[in-house]
PDB file of C-alpha atoms in Angstrom:
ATOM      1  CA  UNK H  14      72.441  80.972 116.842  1.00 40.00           C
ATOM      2  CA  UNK H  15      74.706  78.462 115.379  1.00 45.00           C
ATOM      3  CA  UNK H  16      78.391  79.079 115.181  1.00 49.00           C
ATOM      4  CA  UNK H  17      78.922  78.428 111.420  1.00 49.00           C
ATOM      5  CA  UNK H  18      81.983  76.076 110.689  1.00 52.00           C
ATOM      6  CA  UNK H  19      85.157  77.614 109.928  1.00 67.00           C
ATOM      7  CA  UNK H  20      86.328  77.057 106.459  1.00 79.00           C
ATOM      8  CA  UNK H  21      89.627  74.913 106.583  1.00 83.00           C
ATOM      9  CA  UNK H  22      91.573  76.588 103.163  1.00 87.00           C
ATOM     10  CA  UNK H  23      90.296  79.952 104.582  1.00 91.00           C
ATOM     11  CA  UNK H  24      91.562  79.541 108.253  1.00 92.00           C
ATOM     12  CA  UNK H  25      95.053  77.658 107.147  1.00 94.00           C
ATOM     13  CA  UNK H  26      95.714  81.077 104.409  1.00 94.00           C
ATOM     14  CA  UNK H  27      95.060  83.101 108.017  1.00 95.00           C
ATOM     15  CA  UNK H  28      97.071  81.233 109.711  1.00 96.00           C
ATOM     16  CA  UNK H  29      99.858  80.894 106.895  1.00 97.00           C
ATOM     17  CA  UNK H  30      99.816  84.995 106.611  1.00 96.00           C
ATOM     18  CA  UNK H  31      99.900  85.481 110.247  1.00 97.00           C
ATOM     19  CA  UNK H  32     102.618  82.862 110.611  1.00 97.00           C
ATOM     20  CA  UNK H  33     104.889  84.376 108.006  1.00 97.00           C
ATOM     21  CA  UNK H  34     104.624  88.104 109.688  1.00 97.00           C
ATOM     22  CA  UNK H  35     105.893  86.689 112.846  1.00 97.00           C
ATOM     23  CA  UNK H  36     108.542  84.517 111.853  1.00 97.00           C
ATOM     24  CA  UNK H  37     109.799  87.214 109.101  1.00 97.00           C
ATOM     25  CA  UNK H  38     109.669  89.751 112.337  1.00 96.00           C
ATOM     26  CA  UNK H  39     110.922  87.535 115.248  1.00 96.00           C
ATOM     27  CA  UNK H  40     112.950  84.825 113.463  1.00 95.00           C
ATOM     28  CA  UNK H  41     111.586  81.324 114.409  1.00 95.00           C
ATOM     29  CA  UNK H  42     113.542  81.107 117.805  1.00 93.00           C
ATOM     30  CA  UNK H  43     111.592  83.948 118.621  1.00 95.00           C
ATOM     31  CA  UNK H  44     107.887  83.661 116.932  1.00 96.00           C
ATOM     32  CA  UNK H  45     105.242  82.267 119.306  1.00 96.00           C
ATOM     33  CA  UNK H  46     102.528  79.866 118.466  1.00 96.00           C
ATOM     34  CA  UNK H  47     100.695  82.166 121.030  1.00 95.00           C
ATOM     35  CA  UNK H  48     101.339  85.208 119.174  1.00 96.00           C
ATOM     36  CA  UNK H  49     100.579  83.578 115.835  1.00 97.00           C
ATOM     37  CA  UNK H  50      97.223  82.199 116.741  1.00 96.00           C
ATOM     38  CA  UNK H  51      95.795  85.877 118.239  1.00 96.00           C
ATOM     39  CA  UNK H  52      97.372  87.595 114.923  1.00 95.00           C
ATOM     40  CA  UNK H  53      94.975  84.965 113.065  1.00 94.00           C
ATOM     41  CA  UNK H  54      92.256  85.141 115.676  1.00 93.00           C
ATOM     42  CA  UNK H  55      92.036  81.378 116.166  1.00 94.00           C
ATOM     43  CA  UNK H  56      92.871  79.086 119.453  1.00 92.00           C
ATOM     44  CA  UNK H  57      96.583  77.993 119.442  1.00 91.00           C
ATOM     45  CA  UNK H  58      95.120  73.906 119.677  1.00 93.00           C
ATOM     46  CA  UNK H  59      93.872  74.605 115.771  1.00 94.00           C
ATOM     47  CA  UNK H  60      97.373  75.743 114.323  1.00 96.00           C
ATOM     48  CA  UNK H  61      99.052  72.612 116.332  1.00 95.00           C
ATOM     49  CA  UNK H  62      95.757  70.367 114.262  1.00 94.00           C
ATOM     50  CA  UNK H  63      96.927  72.099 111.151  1.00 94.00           C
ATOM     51  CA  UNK H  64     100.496  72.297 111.472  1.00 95.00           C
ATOM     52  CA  UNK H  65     101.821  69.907 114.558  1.00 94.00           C
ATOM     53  CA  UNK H  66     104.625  71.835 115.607  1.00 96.00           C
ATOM     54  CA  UNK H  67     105.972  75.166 115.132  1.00 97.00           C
ATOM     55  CA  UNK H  68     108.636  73.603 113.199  1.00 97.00           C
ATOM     56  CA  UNK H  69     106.470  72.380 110.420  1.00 97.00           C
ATOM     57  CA  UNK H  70     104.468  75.775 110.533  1.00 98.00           C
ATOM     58  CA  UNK H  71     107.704  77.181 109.726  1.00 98.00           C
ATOM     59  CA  UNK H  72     108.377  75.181 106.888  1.00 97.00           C
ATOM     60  CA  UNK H  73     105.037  75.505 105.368  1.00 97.00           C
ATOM     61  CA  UNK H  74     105.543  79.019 105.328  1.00 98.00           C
ATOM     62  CA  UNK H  75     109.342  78.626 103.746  1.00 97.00           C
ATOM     63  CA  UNK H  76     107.240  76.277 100.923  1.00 97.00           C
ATOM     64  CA  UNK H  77     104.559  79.204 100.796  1.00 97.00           C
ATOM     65  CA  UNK H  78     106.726  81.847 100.057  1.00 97.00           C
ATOM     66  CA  UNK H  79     109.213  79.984  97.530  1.00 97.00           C
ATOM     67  CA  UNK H  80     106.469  78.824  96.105  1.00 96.00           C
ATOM     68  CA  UNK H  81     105.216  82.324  95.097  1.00 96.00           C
ATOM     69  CA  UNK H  82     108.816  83.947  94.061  1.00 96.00           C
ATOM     70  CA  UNK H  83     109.328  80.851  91.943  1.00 95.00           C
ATOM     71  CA  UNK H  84     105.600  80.879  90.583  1.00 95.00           C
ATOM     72  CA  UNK H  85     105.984  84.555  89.148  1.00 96.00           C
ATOM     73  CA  UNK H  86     109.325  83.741  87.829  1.00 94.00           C
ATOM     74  CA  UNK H  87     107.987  80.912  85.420  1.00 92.00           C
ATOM     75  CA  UNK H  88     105.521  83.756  84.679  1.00 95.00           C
ATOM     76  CA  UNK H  89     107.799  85.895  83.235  1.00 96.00           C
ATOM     77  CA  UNK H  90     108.364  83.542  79.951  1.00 94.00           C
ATOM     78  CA  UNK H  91     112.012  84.065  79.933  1.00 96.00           C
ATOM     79  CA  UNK H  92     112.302  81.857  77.523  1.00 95.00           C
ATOM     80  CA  UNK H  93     110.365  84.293  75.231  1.00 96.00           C
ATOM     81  CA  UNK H  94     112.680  87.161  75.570  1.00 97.00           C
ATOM     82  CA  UNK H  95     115.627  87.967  73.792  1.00 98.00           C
ATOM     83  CA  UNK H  96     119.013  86.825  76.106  1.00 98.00           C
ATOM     84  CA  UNK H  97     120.172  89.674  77.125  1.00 98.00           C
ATOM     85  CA  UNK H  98     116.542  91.197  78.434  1.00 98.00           C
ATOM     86  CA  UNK H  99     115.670  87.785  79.927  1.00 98.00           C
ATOM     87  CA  UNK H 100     118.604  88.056  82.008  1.00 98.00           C
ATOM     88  CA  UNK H 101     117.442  91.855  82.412  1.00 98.00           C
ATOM     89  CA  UNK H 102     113.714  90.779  83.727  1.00 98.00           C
ATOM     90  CA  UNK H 103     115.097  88.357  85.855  1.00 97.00           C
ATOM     91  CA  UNK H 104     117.270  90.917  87.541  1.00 97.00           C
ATOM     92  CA  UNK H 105     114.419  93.258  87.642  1.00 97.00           C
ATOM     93  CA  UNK H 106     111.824  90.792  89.019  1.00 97.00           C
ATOM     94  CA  UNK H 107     114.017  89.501  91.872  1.00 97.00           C
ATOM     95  CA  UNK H 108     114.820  93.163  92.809  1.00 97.00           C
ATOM     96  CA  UNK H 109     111.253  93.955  92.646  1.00 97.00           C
ATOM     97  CA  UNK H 110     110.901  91.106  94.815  1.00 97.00           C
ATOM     98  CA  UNK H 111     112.650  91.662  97.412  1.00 97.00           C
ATOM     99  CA  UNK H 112     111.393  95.429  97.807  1.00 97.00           C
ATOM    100  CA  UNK H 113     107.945  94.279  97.731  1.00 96.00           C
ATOM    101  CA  UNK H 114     108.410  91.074 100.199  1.00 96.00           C
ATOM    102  CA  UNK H 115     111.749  91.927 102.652  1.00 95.00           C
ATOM    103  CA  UNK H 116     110.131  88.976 104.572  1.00 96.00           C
ATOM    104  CA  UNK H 117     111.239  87.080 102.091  1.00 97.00           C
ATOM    105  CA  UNK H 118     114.851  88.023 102.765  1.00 96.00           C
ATOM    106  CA  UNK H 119     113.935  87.753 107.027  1.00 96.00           C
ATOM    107  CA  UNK H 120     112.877  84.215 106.754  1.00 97.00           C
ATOM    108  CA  UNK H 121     115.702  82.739 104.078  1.00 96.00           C
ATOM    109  CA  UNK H 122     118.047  84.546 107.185  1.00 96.00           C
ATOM    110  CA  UNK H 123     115.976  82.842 109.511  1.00 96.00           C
ATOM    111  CA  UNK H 124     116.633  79.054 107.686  1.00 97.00           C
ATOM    112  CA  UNK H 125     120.306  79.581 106.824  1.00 96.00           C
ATOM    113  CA  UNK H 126     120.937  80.235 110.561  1.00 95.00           C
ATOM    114  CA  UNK H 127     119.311  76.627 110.951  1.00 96.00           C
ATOM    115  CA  UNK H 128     120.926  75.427 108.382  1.00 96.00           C
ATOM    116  CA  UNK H 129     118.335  74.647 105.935  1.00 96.00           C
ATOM    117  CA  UNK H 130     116.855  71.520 108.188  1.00 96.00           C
ATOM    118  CA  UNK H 131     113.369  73.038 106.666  1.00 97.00           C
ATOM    119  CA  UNK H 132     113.872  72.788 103.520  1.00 96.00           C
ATOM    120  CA  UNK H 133     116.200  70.094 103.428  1.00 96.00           C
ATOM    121  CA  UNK H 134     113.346  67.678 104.202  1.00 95.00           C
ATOM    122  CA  UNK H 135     110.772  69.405 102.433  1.00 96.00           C
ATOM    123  CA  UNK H 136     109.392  67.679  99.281  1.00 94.00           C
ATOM    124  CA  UNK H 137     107.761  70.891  97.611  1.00 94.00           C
ATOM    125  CA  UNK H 138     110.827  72.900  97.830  1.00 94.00           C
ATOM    126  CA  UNK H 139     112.663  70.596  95.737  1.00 92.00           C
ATOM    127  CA  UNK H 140     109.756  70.098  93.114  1.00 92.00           C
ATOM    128  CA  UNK H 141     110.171  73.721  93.124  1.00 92.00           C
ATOM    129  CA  UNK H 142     113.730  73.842  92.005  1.00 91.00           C
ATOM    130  CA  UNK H 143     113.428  71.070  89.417  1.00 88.00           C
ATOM    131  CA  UNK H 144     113.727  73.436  86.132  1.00 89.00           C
ATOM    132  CA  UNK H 145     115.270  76.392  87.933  1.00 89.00           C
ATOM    133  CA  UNK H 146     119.200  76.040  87.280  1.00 90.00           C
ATOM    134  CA  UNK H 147     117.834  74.670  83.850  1.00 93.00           C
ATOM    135  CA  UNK H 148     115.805  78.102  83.337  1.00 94.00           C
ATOM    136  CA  UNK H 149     119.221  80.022  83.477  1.00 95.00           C
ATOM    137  CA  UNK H 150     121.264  77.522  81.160  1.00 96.00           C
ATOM    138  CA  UNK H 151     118.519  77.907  78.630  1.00 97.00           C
ATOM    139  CA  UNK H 152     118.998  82.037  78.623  1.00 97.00           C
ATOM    140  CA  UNK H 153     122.849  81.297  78.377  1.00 98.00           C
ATOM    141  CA  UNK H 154     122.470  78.540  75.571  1.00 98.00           C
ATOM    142  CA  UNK H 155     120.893  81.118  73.615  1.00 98.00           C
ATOM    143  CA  UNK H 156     122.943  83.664  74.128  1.00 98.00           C
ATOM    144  CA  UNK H 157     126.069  82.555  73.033  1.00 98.00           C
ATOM    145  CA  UNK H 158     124.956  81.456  70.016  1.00 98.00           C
ATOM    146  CA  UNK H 159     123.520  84.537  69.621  1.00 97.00           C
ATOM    147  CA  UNK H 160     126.886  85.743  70.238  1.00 97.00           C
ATOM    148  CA  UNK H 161     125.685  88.153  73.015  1.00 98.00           C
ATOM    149  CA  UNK H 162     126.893  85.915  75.749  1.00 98.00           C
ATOM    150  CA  UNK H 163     130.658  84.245  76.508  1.00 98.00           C
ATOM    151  CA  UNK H 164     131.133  80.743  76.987  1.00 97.00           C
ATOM    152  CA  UNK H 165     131.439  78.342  80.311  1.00 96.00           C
ATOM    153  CA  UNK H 166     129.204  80.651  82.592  1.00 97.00           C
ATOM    154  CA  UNK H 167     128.363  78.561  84.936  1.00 97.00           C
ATOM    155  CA  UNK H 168     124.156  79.008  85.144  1.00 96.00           C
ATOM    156  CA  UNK H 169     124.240  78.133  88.652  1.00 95.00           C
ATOM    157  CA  UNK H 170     126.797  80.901  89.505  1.00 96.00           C
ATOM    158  CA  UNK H 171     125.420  83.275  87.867  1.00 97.00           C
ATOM    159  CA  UNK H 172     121.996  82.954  89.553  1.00 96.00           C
ATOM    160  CA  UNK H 173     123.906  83.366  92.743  1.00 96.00           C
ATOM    161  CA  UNK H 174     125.721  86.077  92.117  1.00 97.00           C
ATOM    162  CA  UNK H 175     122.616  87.864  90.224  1.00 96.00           C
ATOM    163  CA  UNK H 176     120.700  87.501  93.037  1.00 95.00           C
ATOM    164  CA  UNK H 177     122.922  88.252  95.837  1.00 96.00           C
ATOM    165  CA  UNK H 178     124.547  91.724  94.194  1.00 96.00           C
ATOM    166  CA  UNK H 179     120.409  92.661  95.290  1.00 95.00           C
ATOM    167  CA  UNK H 180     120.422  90.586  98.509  1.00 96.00           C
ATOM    168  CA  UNK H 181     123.369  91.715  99.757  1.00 96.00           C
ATOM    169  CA  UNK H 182     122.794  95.655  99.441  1.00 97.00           C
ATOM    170  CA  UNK H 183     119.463  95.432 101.029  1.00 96.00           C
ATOM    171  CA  UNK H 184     119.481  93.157 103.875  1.00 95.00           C
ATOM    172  CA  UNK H 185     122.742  95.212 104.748  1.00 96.00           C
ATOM    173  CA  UNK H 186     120.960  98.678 104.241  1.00 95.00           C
ATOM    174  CA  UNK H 187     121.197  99.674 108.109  1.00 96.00           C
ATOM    175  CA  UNK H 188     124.912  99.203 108.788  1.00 97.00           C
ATOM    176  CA  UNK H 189     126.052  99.952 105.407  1.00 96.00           C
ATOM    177  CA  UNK H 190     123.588 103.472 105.535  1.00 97.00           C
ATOM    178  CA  UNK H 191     125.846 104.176 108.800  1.00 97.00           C
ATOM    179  CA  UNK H 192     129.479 103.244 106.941  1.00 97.00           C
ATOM    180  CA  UNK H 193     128.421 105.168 104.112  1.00 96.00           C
ATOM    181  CA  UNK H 194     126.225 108.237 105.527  1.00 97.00           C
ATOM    182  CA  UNK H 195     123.478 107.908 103.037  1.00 95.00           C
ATOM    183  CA  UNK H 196     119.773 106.365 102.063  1.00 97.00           C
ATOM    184  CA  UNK H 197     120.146 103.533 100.496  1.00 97.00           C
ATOM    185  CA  UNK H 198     116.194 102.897  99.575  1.00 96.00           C
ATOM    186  CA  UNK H 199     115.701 106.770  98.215  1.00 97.00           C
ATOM    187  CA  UNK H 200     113.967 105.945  95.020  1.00 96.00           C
ATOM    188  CA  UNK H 201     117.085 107.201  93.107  1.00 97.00           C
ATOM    189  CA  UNK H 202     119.525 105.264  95.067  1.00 97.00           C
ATOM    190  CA  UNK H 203     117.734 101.924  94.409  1.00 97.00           C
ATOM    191  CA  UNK H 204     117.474 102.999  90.650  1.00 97.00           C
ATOM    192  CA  UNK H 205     121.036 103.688  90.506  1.00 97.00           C
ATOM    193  CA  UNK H 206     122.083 100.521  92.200  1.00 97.00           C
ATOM    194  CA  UNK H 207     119.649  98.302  89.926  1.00 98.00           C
ATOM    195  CA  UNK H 208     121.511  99.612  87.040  1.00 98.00           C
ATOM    196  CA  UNK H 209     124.849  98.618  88.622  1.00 98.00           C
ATOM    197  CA  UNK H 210     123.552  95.486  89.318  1.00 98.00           C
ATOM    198  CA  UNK H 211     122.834  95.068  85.732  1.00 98.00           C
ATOM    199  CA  UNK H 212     126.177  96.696  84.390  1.00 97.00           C
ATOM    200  CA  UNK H 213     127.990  94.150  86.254  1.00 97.00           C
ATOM    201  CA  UNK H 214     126.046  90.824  84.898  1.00 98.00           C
ATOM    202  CA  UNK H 215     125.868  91.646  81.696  1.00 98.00           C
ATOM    203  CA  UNK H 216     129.688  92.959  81.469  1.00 97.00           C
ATOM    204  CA  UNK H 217     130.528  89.377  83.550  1.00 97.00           C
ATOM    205  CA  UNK H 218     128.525  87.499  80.391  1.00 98.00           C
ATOM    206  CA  UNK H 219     130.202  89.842  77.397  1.00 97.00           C
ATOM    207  CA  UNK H 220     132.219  87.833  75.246  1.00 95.00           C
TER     208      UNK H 220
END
């Protein structure tokens, strides 16, 4: 019987997936093309056809990954909602986000301690990113002359620092559960921290 040809899309997505659970776990000093190719059950020579290196598998994933966060963003219509629940839903997606895909968090860890040489040269990414700061200074636009919103936020800034008040608590949980003596991913604690999060944007954007 005939081995039936493998189906390229369908073996690069197994690949991809397999890929991103191994670098999200081991960091990509530590994946192995070896370890890769039996998670996606196909010979190591295939991924290096598809991929060429273990560096560009790694940035394929990086493009994968950004490409979904910043795919469901655009989803979300901000532009649709009211300023001050756009800037809500934002908050709330991005939290979501990161609960529901830490690797996310592993592998941006992973490419900051490289220094963003992925990325950097990737084309995708930065198609990715064309509207994104714009996104943010379209919310604030509105709401100051809605009057909900000060004047000379800086969209940029605020993206950072919206994002990071929910990067920061999580990718610290285990140390900071030690300082501190509690669970920080109880489904009341994260509750209670989203809402900080939000108390502290919107009282940085009052006027």
């Amino acid at each position: 019987m005939k081995k039936r040809p493998r189906d390229p899309v369908q073996t690069k997505a197994l690949i991809l997936a397999a890929a991103m659970d191994e670098f999200a776990r081991l960091g990509l000093g530590g994946a192995r093309i070896d370890g890769i190719a039996a998670k996606a059950g196909v010979n190591k020579r295939l991924i290096y056809g598809y991929f060429n290196s273990k560096d560009d598998l790694f940035q394929a994933v990086l493009e994968d990954i950004y490409t979904d966060v910043r795919t469901a963003e655009a989803a979300l219509r901000l532009d649709e909602l009211e300023p001050v629940d756009a800037i809500c839903a934002l908050m709330r997606f991005t939290w979501n986000y990161y609960l529901k895909r830490p690797e996310f968090m592993s592998l941006v860890n992973s490419e900051n301690l490289h220094k963003a040489v992925h990325v950097k040269r990737s084309s995708r990414f930065a198609l990715l990113h064309v509207d994104f700061v714009d996104r943010i200074k379209r919310i604030l636009d509105r709401g100051v002359a809605a009057g909900v919103f000060r004047t000379g936020v800086d969209p940029g800034h605020l993206y950072i620092t919206m994002a990071s008040v929910g990067y920061y608590y999580l990718n610290n949980r285990y140390t900071l559960e030690v300082i501190y003596g509690q669970n920080f991913v109880s489904a009341d604690a994260l509750e209670a921290r989203f809402d900080f999060n939000v108390d502290t944007i919107l009282r940085l954007l009052k006027p």
